[in-house]
């Protein structure tokens, strides 16, 4: 049922790991349900070969985890700004463009949001990271252009963009009673983005907010990078990574890097890779580990293992130890991983993110003591080491945790109402 007063446009947070759609309606929840009653749709596409259907979100991931034959695609947003976006991949014997995969997923977001809202959306504000691509303005601009073209292809007539941390700031601003200078730390699946913004109830009424945005910066590091480093440090050695061959050389690492990276896992399943790993198994000094690797390739269990690693990362945000299971391709095999091991694996990434935050202060013209609040959002902002190190840069500021998966979509809805109006 459409509210008598509602925004003309919606806000879309197309995320690396999860996506949301927000629509501003007084006395209504801002985020629209996208999968059953849940406001998030995991950014997952699964081509189910057995039933010849395409499934999205949790349903697609569950099909894969249940063992259906098919092709799983995750971290689709990572394709934007990369050379892969105009490439093709093979799915059930058919060549499919990566661009078309993104179009299918974003089209599904629009369809599900409209079905729940009971109306069509012709206009939308899309969130975007501060940098789709680090240190390459041409590729960054192309990534935004590509996303805009895809949005128009699925039926939007007018599309604009907002930096994701600024959108999160607008969501936080709806709760304020007085003015604050806020550092928004948005640690998502693919990027870490930061904004320093001056917020207040009075400023929220202004049509143009750019004078309140003191600085923006970001770095192309996010939750999937933490997954990758944890996988390389703790999971891949169980499959022979960094083990010696009989010749004294070390096992070639390319297959392990592909298996540890969500959007390159399928590269491990080619006939050429299979033949090469069989040969290396004969040369290995740890053949039992190589047998696990061969079993993973044979069972196409790479995404399953990546899902287990991601689960360990999430568990270690709330507890000191977690079990990593290899049961799908190596029954009975598991490893205990501690938070301190994760901290070691994450250290270099955390230092790079710290550097991006520190660079923001002189750009904004403020000191650390001038920050009133550090506002955390994004699913990966719950990583304890990362949160401690960022908060330590601003010892006088209060720390606020937003809706880790919904603040950006809700803030984009606020911005969409401001830009395109209410009726």
Coordinates of C-alpha atoms in Angstrom, one line a residue:
X1 CA 0.0 0.0 0.0
X2 CA 1.5 3.3 -1.1
X3 CA 1.7 6.0 1.6
X4 CA -0.2 9.2 0.9
X5 CA 3.1 11.0 1.2
X6 CA 6.2 9.2 -0.1
X7 CA 9.4 9.9 -2.0
X8 CA 9.3 9.8 -5.8
X9 CA 12.6 8.0 -5.9
X10 CA 14.4 5.1 -4.2
X11 CA 18.0 4.7 -3.0
X12 CA 19.9 1.6 -4.0
X13 CA 23.0 0.3 -2.2
X14 CA 24.4 -2.3 -4.6
X15 CA 27.0 -3.9 -2.4
X16 CA 29.9 -6.3 -2.8
X17 CA 28.4 -8.7 -0.3
X18 CA 24.8 -7.5 0.3
X19 CA 22.4 -5.0 -1.4
X20 CA 19.5 -3.0 -0.1
X21 CA 16.8 -0.6 -1.5
X22 CA 15.5 2.3 0.6
X23 CA 12.3 4.3 0.0
X24 CA 11.4 7.2 2.3
X25 CA 7.8 7.0 3.7
X26 CA 6.8 8.7 7.0
X27 CA 5.8 6.1 9.6
X28 CA 7.2 3.3 7.5
X29 CA 10.4 1.3 7.7
X30 CA 12.8 2.8 5.1
X31 CA 14.4 -0.4 3.7
X32 CA 12.1 -2.5 1.5
X33 CA 12.1 -6.3 2.0
X34 CA 14.0 -8.0 -0.9
X35 CA 14.0 -11.7 0.1
X36 CA 11.1 -12.9 2.1
X37 CA 10.9 -10.4 5.0
X38 CA 14.6 -9.5 4.9
X39 CA 15.8 -6.1 3.8
X40 CA 19.1 -7.3 2.5
X41 CA 19.7 -9.4 -0.7
X42 CA 23.1 -11.1 -0.7
X43 CA 24.8 -10.1 -4.0
X44 CA 24.8 -13.7 -5.2
X45 CA 23.8 -15.3 -8.5
X46 CA 23.5 -19.1 -8.8
X47 CA 22.9 -20.8 -12.1
X48 CA 21.2 -24.0 -11.0
X49 CA 22.1 -26.5 -13.8
X50 CA 19.9 -29.3 -12.4
X51 CA 16.7 -27.3 -12.3
X52 CA 17.7 -24.9 -15.2
X53 CA 16.9 -21.8 -13.1
X54 CA 18.7 -18.7 -12.0
X55 CA 18.5 -17.9 -8.2
X56 CA 19.6 -14.8 -6.4
X57 CA 20.6 -14.0 -2.8
X58 CA 20.2 -16.5 0.0
X59 CA 18.2 -18.9 -2.2
X60 CA 21.0 -19.1 -4.7
X61 CA 23.7 -19.5 -2.0
X62 CA 21.6 -22.2 -0.3
X63 CA 21.2 -24.1 -3.6
X64 CA 25.0 -24.1 -4.0
X65 CA 25.6 -25.2 -0.4
X66 CA 23.0 -28.0 -0.8
X67 CA 25.2 -29.4 -3.5
X68 CA 23.2 -28.6 -6.7
X69 CA 25.3 -28.6 -9.9
X70 CA 25.7 -25.1 -11.3
X71 CA 27.7 -21.9 -11.2
X72 CA 27.9 -19.5 -8.3
X73 CA 28.9 -15.9 -8.8
X74 CA 29.6 -13.5 -5.8
X75 CA 31.3 -10.1 -5.4
X76 CA 29.8 -8.9 -8.6
X77 CA 30.4 -5.3 -7.7
X78 CA 34.2 -6.0 -7.8
X79 CA 33.8 -6.3 -11.6
X80 CA 33.1 -2.6 -11.9
X81 CA 36.2 -0.7 -13.0
X82 CA 38.1 -3.9 -13.8
X83 CA 38.9 -5.3 -17.2
X84 CA 36.6 -8.2 -16.6
X85 CA 33.4 -6.2 -16.9
X86 CA 33.5 -6.4 -20.7
X87 CA 34.6 -10.1 -20.6
X88 CA 32.5 -13.2 -20.8
X89 CA 32.2 -16.4 -18.7
X90 CA 30.9 -19.8 -19.5
X91 CA 27.7 -20.9 -17.7
X92 CA 26.2 -24.3 -18.6
X93 CA 27.9 -24.2 -22.0
X94 CA 26.7 -20.7 -22.8
X95 CA 28.9 -17.5 -23.0
X96 CA 27.5 -14.8 -20.7
X97 CA 28.9 -11.3 -20.4
X98 CA 29.8 -10.2 -16.9
X99 CA 28.0 -6.9 -17.7
X100 CA 24.8 -8.9 -18.2
X101 CA 25.2 -10.7 -14.9
X102 CA 25.2 -7.3 -13.1
X103 CA 22.2 -6.3 -15.2
X104 CA 20.3 -9.4 -14.1
X105 CA 21.1 -8.8 -10.4
X106 CA 20.3 -5.0 -10.4
X107 CA 17.2 -5.7 -12.4
X108 CA 16.1 -8.2 -9.7
X109 CA 16.7 -5.5 -7.0
X110 CA 14.4 -3.1 -8.9
X111 CA 11.7 -5.7 -9.5
X112 CA 11.6 -6.9 -5.9
X113 CA 11.6 -3.4 -4.5
X114 CA 8.7 -2.3 -6.8
X115 CA 6.7 -5.4 -6.0
X116 CA 6.8 -4.7 -2.3
X117 CA 6.3 -0.9 -2.8
X118 CA 3.3 -1.4 -5.1
X119 CA 4.6 1.1 -7.6
X120 CA 7.3 1.6 -10.2
X121 CA 10.5 3.6 -9.6
X122 CA 11.8 5.7 -12.5
X123 CA 14.4 7.6 -10.5
X124 CA 17.1 6.4 -8.1
X125 CA 20.1 7.5 -6.2
X126 CA 22.8 4.7 -6.3
X127 CA 25.5 4.5 -3.7
X128 CA 29.1 4.3 -4.9
X129 CA 32.4 4.0 -3.1
X130 CA 34.7 7.0 -2.9
X131 CA 37.0 5.1 -5.2
X132 CA 35.8 2.2 -7.4
X133 CA 39.5 1.9 -8.4
X134 CA 42.4 3.3 -6.4
X135 CA 44.7 5.8 -8.1
X136 CA 43.0 5.6 -11.6
X137 CA 40.5 8.4 -12.2
X138 CA 39.7 7.1 -15.7
X139 CA 38.8 3.6 -14.5
X140 CA 36.9 5.1 -11.6
X141 CA 34.8 7.3 -13.9
X142 CA 34.2 4.3 -16.2
X143 CA 33.0 2.2 -13.3
X144 CA 30.4 4.8 -12.4
X145 CA 29.4 5.2 -16.0
X146 CA 29.0 1.5 -16.4
X147 CA 26.8 1.3 -13.3
X148 CA 24.7 4.1 -14.6
X149 CA 24.2 2.4 -18.0
X150 CA 23.2 -0.8 -16.3
X151 CA 20.7 1.1 -14.1
X152 CA 19.1 2.6 -17.3
X153 CA 19.1 -0.8 -19.0
X154 CA 16.9 -2.2 -16.2
X155 CA 14.4 0.6 -16.5
X156 CA 15.5 3.6 -14.5
X157 CA 14.9 6.9 -16.4
X158 CA 17.0 9.1 -14.2
X159 CA 20.0 8.0 -12.0
X160 CA 22.3 9.9 -9.8
X161 CA 25.1 8.9 -7.4
X162 CA 26.1 9.5 -3.8
X163 CA 29.2 8.5 -1.9
X164 CA 28.3 5.6 0.4
X165 CA 29.8 7.1 3.6
X166 CA 27.9 10.3 3.0
X167 CA 24.7 8.4 2.6
X168 CA 25.4 6.7 5.9
X169 CA 26.0 10.1 7.4
X170 CA 22.5 11.3 6.3
X171 CA 21.0 8.2 8.0
X172 CA 22.8 8.9 11.2
X173 CA 21.8 12.6 11.0
X174 CA 18.1 11.7 11.4
X175 CA 18.9 10.7 15.0
X176 CA 20.7 13.8 16.0
X177 CA 19.5 16.6 18.4
X178 CA 22.5 18.9 18.0
X179 CA 25.4 19.5 15.6
X180 CA 28.3 17.1 15.3
X181 CA 31.4 16.7 13.2
X182 CA 31.3 13.0 12.3
X183 CA 33.8 10.6 10.8
X184 CA 31.9 8.0 8.9
X185 CA 33.8 4.7 8.6
X186 CA 32.1 2.5 6.0
X187 CA 33.9 -0.8 5.8
X188 CA 32.1 -2.9 3.2
X189 CA 32.7 -6.0 1.3
X190 CA 34.9 -4.5 -1.4
X191 CA 36.0 -1.0 -0.2
X192 CA 36.7 1.0 2.9
X193 CA 35.3 4.5 2.6
X194 CA 35.5 7.5 4.9
X195 CA 33.9 10.9 5.1
X196 CA 34.1 13.7 7.6
X197 CA 30.7 15.5 7.6
X198 CA 29.2 18.3 9.6
X199 CA 25.7 17.2 10.6
X200 CA 22.7 18.7 12.5
X201 CA 18.9 18.7 12.4
X202 CA 19.0 22.3 10.9
X203 CA 21.5 21.3 8.2
X204 CA 19.4 18.3 7.3
X205 CA 16.8 20.7 5.8
X206 CA 19.2 22.2 3.3
X207 CA 18.9 21.2 -0.4
X208 CA 22.6 21.4 -1.1
X209 CA 24.9 19.6 1.5
X210 CA 28.3 19.7 -0.2
X211 CA 29.5 22.6 2.0
X212 CA 28.9 20.2 5.0
X213 CA 31.2 17.5 3.5
X214 CA 34.6 18.4 4.8
X215 CA 36.6 15.5 3.2
X216 CA 36.2 12.1 1.5
X217 CA 38.7 9.3 0.9
X218 CA 38.6 5.6 0.5
X219 CA 40.7 2.5 -0.4
X220 CA 39.9 -0.6 -2.3
X221 CA 40.1 -2.9 0.7
X222 CA 37.1 -4.5 2.2
X223 CA 35.6 -7.7 3.7
X224 CA 36.5 -9.9 0.8
X225 CA 40.2 -8.9 1.2
X226 CA 40.1 -9.9 4.8
X227 CA 38.6 -13.2 3.7
X228 CA 41.4 -13.6 1.2
X229 CA 44.2 -13.0 3.7
X230 CA 42.6 -15.3 6.3
X231 CA 42.2 -18.0 3.6
X232 CA 45.8 -17.7 2.4
X233 CA 47.2 -17.7 5.9
X234 CA 45.1 -20.5 7.4
X235 CA 43.0 -22.4 4.8
X236 CA 45.2 -22.7 1.8
X237 CA 48.2 -24.2 3.6
X238 CA 45.9 -27.2 4.4
X239 CA 45.7 -27.6 0.6
X240 CA 49.5 -27.3 0.0
X241 CA 50.0 -23.6 -0.3
X242 CA 53.7 -22.7 0.3
X243 CA 54.6 -26.4 0.7
X244 CA 57.9 -27.6 -0.9
X245 CA 58.1 -29.8 -4.0
X246 CA 60.7 -32.6 -4.3
X247 CA 62.7 -30.3 -6.5
X248 CA 63.1 -27.8 -3.6
X249 CA 60.8 -25.3 -5.3
X250 CA 57.7 -24.0 -3.6
X251 CA 54.2 -24.9 -4.8
X252 CA 53.1 -22.4 -7.5
X253 CA 50.7 -20.0 -5.7
X254 CA 48.4 -18.8 -8.5
X255 CA 45.7 -21.5 -7.8
X256 CA 45.6 -20.6 -4.1
X257 CA 45.2 -16.9 -4.8
X258 CA 42.4 -17.7 -7.2
X259 CA 40.6 -19.9 -4.7
X260 CA 41.0 -17.3 -1.9
X261 CA 39.4 -14.5 -4.1
X262 CA 35.7 -14.7 -4.5
X263 CA 35.4 -13.5 -8.1
X264 CA 38.3 -15.7 -9.4
X265 CA 37.4 -19.0 -7.8
X266 CA 35.9 -20.4 -11.0
X267 CA 39.3 -20.0 -12.7
X268 CA 40.5 -23.0 -10.7
X269 CA 38.1 -25.4 -12.5
X270 CA 39.6 -25.5 -16.0
X271 CA 41.0 -28.7 -17.6
X272 CA 44.4 -27.1 -17.8
X273 CA 44.5 -26.4 -14.1
X274 CA 43.3 -29.9 -13.3
X275 CA 46.1 -31.4 -15.3
X276 CA 48.7 -29.2 -13.8
X277 CA 47.6 -29.9 -10.2
X278 CA 47.7 -33.7 -10.9
X279 CA 51.2 -33.3 -12.1
X280 CA 52.2 -31.2 -9.1
X281 CA 50.7 -33.8 -6.7
X282 CA 53.3 -36.3 -7.9
X283 CA 56.0 -33.9 -7.1
X284 CA 54.7 -32.8 -3.7
X285 CA 56.3 -33.6 -0.4
X286 CA 52.9 -33.3 1.3
X287 CA 50.7 -35.4 -1.1
X288 CA 47.8 -35.6 1.4
X289 CA 47.4 -31.9 1.2
X290 CA 47.5 -32.0 -2.6
X291 CA 44.8 -34.7 -2.5
X292 CA 42.6 -32.3 -0.7
X293 CA 43.2 -29.7 -3.3
X294 CA 42.3 -32.1 -6.1
X295 CA 39.2 -33.2 -4.2
X296 CA 38.2 -29.5 -3.9
X297 CA 38.7 -28.9 -7.7
X298 CA 36.9 -32.1 -8.6
X299 CA 33.9 -31.2 -6.4
X300 CA 34.0 -27.6 -7.4
X301 CA 33.9 -26.7 -3.7
X302 CA 35.9 -23.5 -3.9
X303 CA 32.9 -21.2 -3.1
X304 CA 31.9 -23.6 -0.3
X305 CA 35.4 -23.2 1.3
X306 CA 35.3 -19.5 0.8
X307 CA 32.0 -19.4 2.6
X308 CA 33.5 -21.3 5.5
X309 CA 36.4 -18.9 5.7
X310 CA 34.0 -16.0 5.7
X311 CA 32.0 -17.6 8.5
X312 CA 35.2 -18.0 10.6
X313 CA 36.0 -14.3 10.0
X314 CA 32.5 -13.3 11.2
X315 CA 32.7 -15.7 14.2
X316 CA 36.0 -14.2 15.3
X317 CA 34.4 -10.8 15.6
X318 CA 32.6 -12.1 18.6
X319 CA 34.7 -15.0 20.0
X320 CA 38.3 -15.9 20.4
X321 CA 38.3 -19.2 18.4
X322 CA 36.4 -20.7 15.5
X323 CA 36.5 -24.0 13.6
X324 CA 37.2 -24.1 9.9
X325 CA 35.7 -27.1 8.3
X326 CA 36.9 -28.8 5.1
X327 CA 34.2 -31.5 5.4
X328 CA 32.6 -31.1 1.9
X329 CA 35.7 -32.4 0.1
X330 CA 37.8 -33.7 3.0
X331 CA 35.5 -35.5 5.5
X332 CA 36.6 -35.1 9.2
X333 CA 39.2 -32.4 8.4
X334 CA 39.0 -29.1 10.3
X335 CA 41.3 -26.6 11.9
X336 CA 41.0 -24.4 14.9
X337 CA 41.6 -20.7 14.1
X338 CA 42.2 -18.1 16.8
X339 CA 41.5 -14.3 16.7
X340 CA 45.2 -13.7 17.2
X341 CA 45.9 -15.6 14.0
X342 CA 43.3 -13.6 12.2
X343 CA 44.8 -10.4 13.5
X344 CA 48.2 -11.4 12.1
X345 CA 46.6 -12.2 8.7
X346 CA 44.7 -8.8 8.8
X347 CA 47.6 -6.6 10.0
X348 CA 48.8 -5.3 6.7
X349 CA 45.3 -4.5 5.5
X350 CA 44.4 -2.7 8.7
X351 CA 47.5 -0.5 8.5
X352 CA 46.6 0.6 4.9
X353 CA 43.1 1.5 6.1
X354 CA 44.5 3.4 9.0
X355 CA 46.6 5.4 6.6
X356 CA 43.5 6.3 4.5
X357 CA 41.8 7.6 7.7
X358 CA 44.8 9.6 8.8
X359 CA 45.1 11.3 5.3
X360 CA 41.5 12.5 5.7
X361 CA 42.2 14.9 8.6
X362 CA 44.4 17.5 6.9
X363 CA 42.1 17.4 3.9
X364 CA 39.2 18.3 6.2
X365 CA 41.1 20.9 8.0
X366 CA 40.4 19.4 11.4
X367 CA 42.4 17.7 14.1
X368 CA 41.6 14.3 15.7
X369 CA 40.2 16.2 18.7
X370 CA 37.8 18.0 16.3
X371 CA 35.9 14.8 15.6
X372 CA 32.9 14.4 17.8
X373 CA 31.8 11.0 16.7
X374 CA 33.1 8.0 14.8
X375 CA 30.2 6.3 13.1
X376 CA 30.8 2.7 11.9
X377 CA 28.8 1.0 9.2
X378 CA 29.3 -1.8 6.7
X379 CA 29.5 -5.5 7.6
X380 CA 33.3 -5.5 8.0
X381 CA 33.4 -2.7 10.4
X382 CA 32.8 -5.3 13.1
X383 CA 36.3 -6.7 12.7
X384 CA 37.7 -6.1 16.2
X385 CA 41.3 -5.1 15.3
X386 CA 40.2 -2.7 12.6
X387 CA 37.6 -1.0 14.8
X388 CA 40.1 -0.6 17.7
X389 CA 42.7 0.9 15.5
X390 CA 40.4 3.4 13.9
X391 CA 38.8 4.4 17.2
X392 CA 42.2 4.8 18.8
X393 CA 43.0 7.6 16.2
X394 CA 40.2 9.6 17.9
X395 CA 40.4 9.0 21.6
X396 CA 38.1 11.8 22.5
X397 CA 35.3 10.9 20.1
X398 CA 32.3 8.8 21.0
X399 CA 31.9 5.6 18.9
X400 CA 28.5 4.8 17.4
X401 CA 27.6 1.6 15.5
X402 CA 25.0 2.1 12.8
X403 CA 23.0 -0.6 11.0
X404 CA 25.9 -2.4 9.6
X405 CA 24.0 -3.6 6.5
X406 CA 21.3 -1.0 6.2
X407 CA 22.6 2.5 7.0
X408 CA 23.8 3.2 3.5
X409 CA 20.5 2.1 1.8
X410 CA 18.5 4.1 4.4
X411 CA 20.7 7.2 3.8
X412 CA 20.4 6.9 0.1
X413 CA 16.6 6.9 0.5
X414 CA 16.9 10.2 2.5
X415 CA 19.1 11.7 -0.3
X416 CA 16.7 10.4 -3.0
X417 CA 13.8 12.2 -1.3
X418 CA 15.8 15.4 -1.0
X419 CA 16.8 15.3 -4.7
X420 CA 13.6 14.1 -6.3
X421 CA 11.0 15.2 -3.8
X422 CA 8.0 13.8 -2.0
X423 CA 4.4 13.5 -3.1

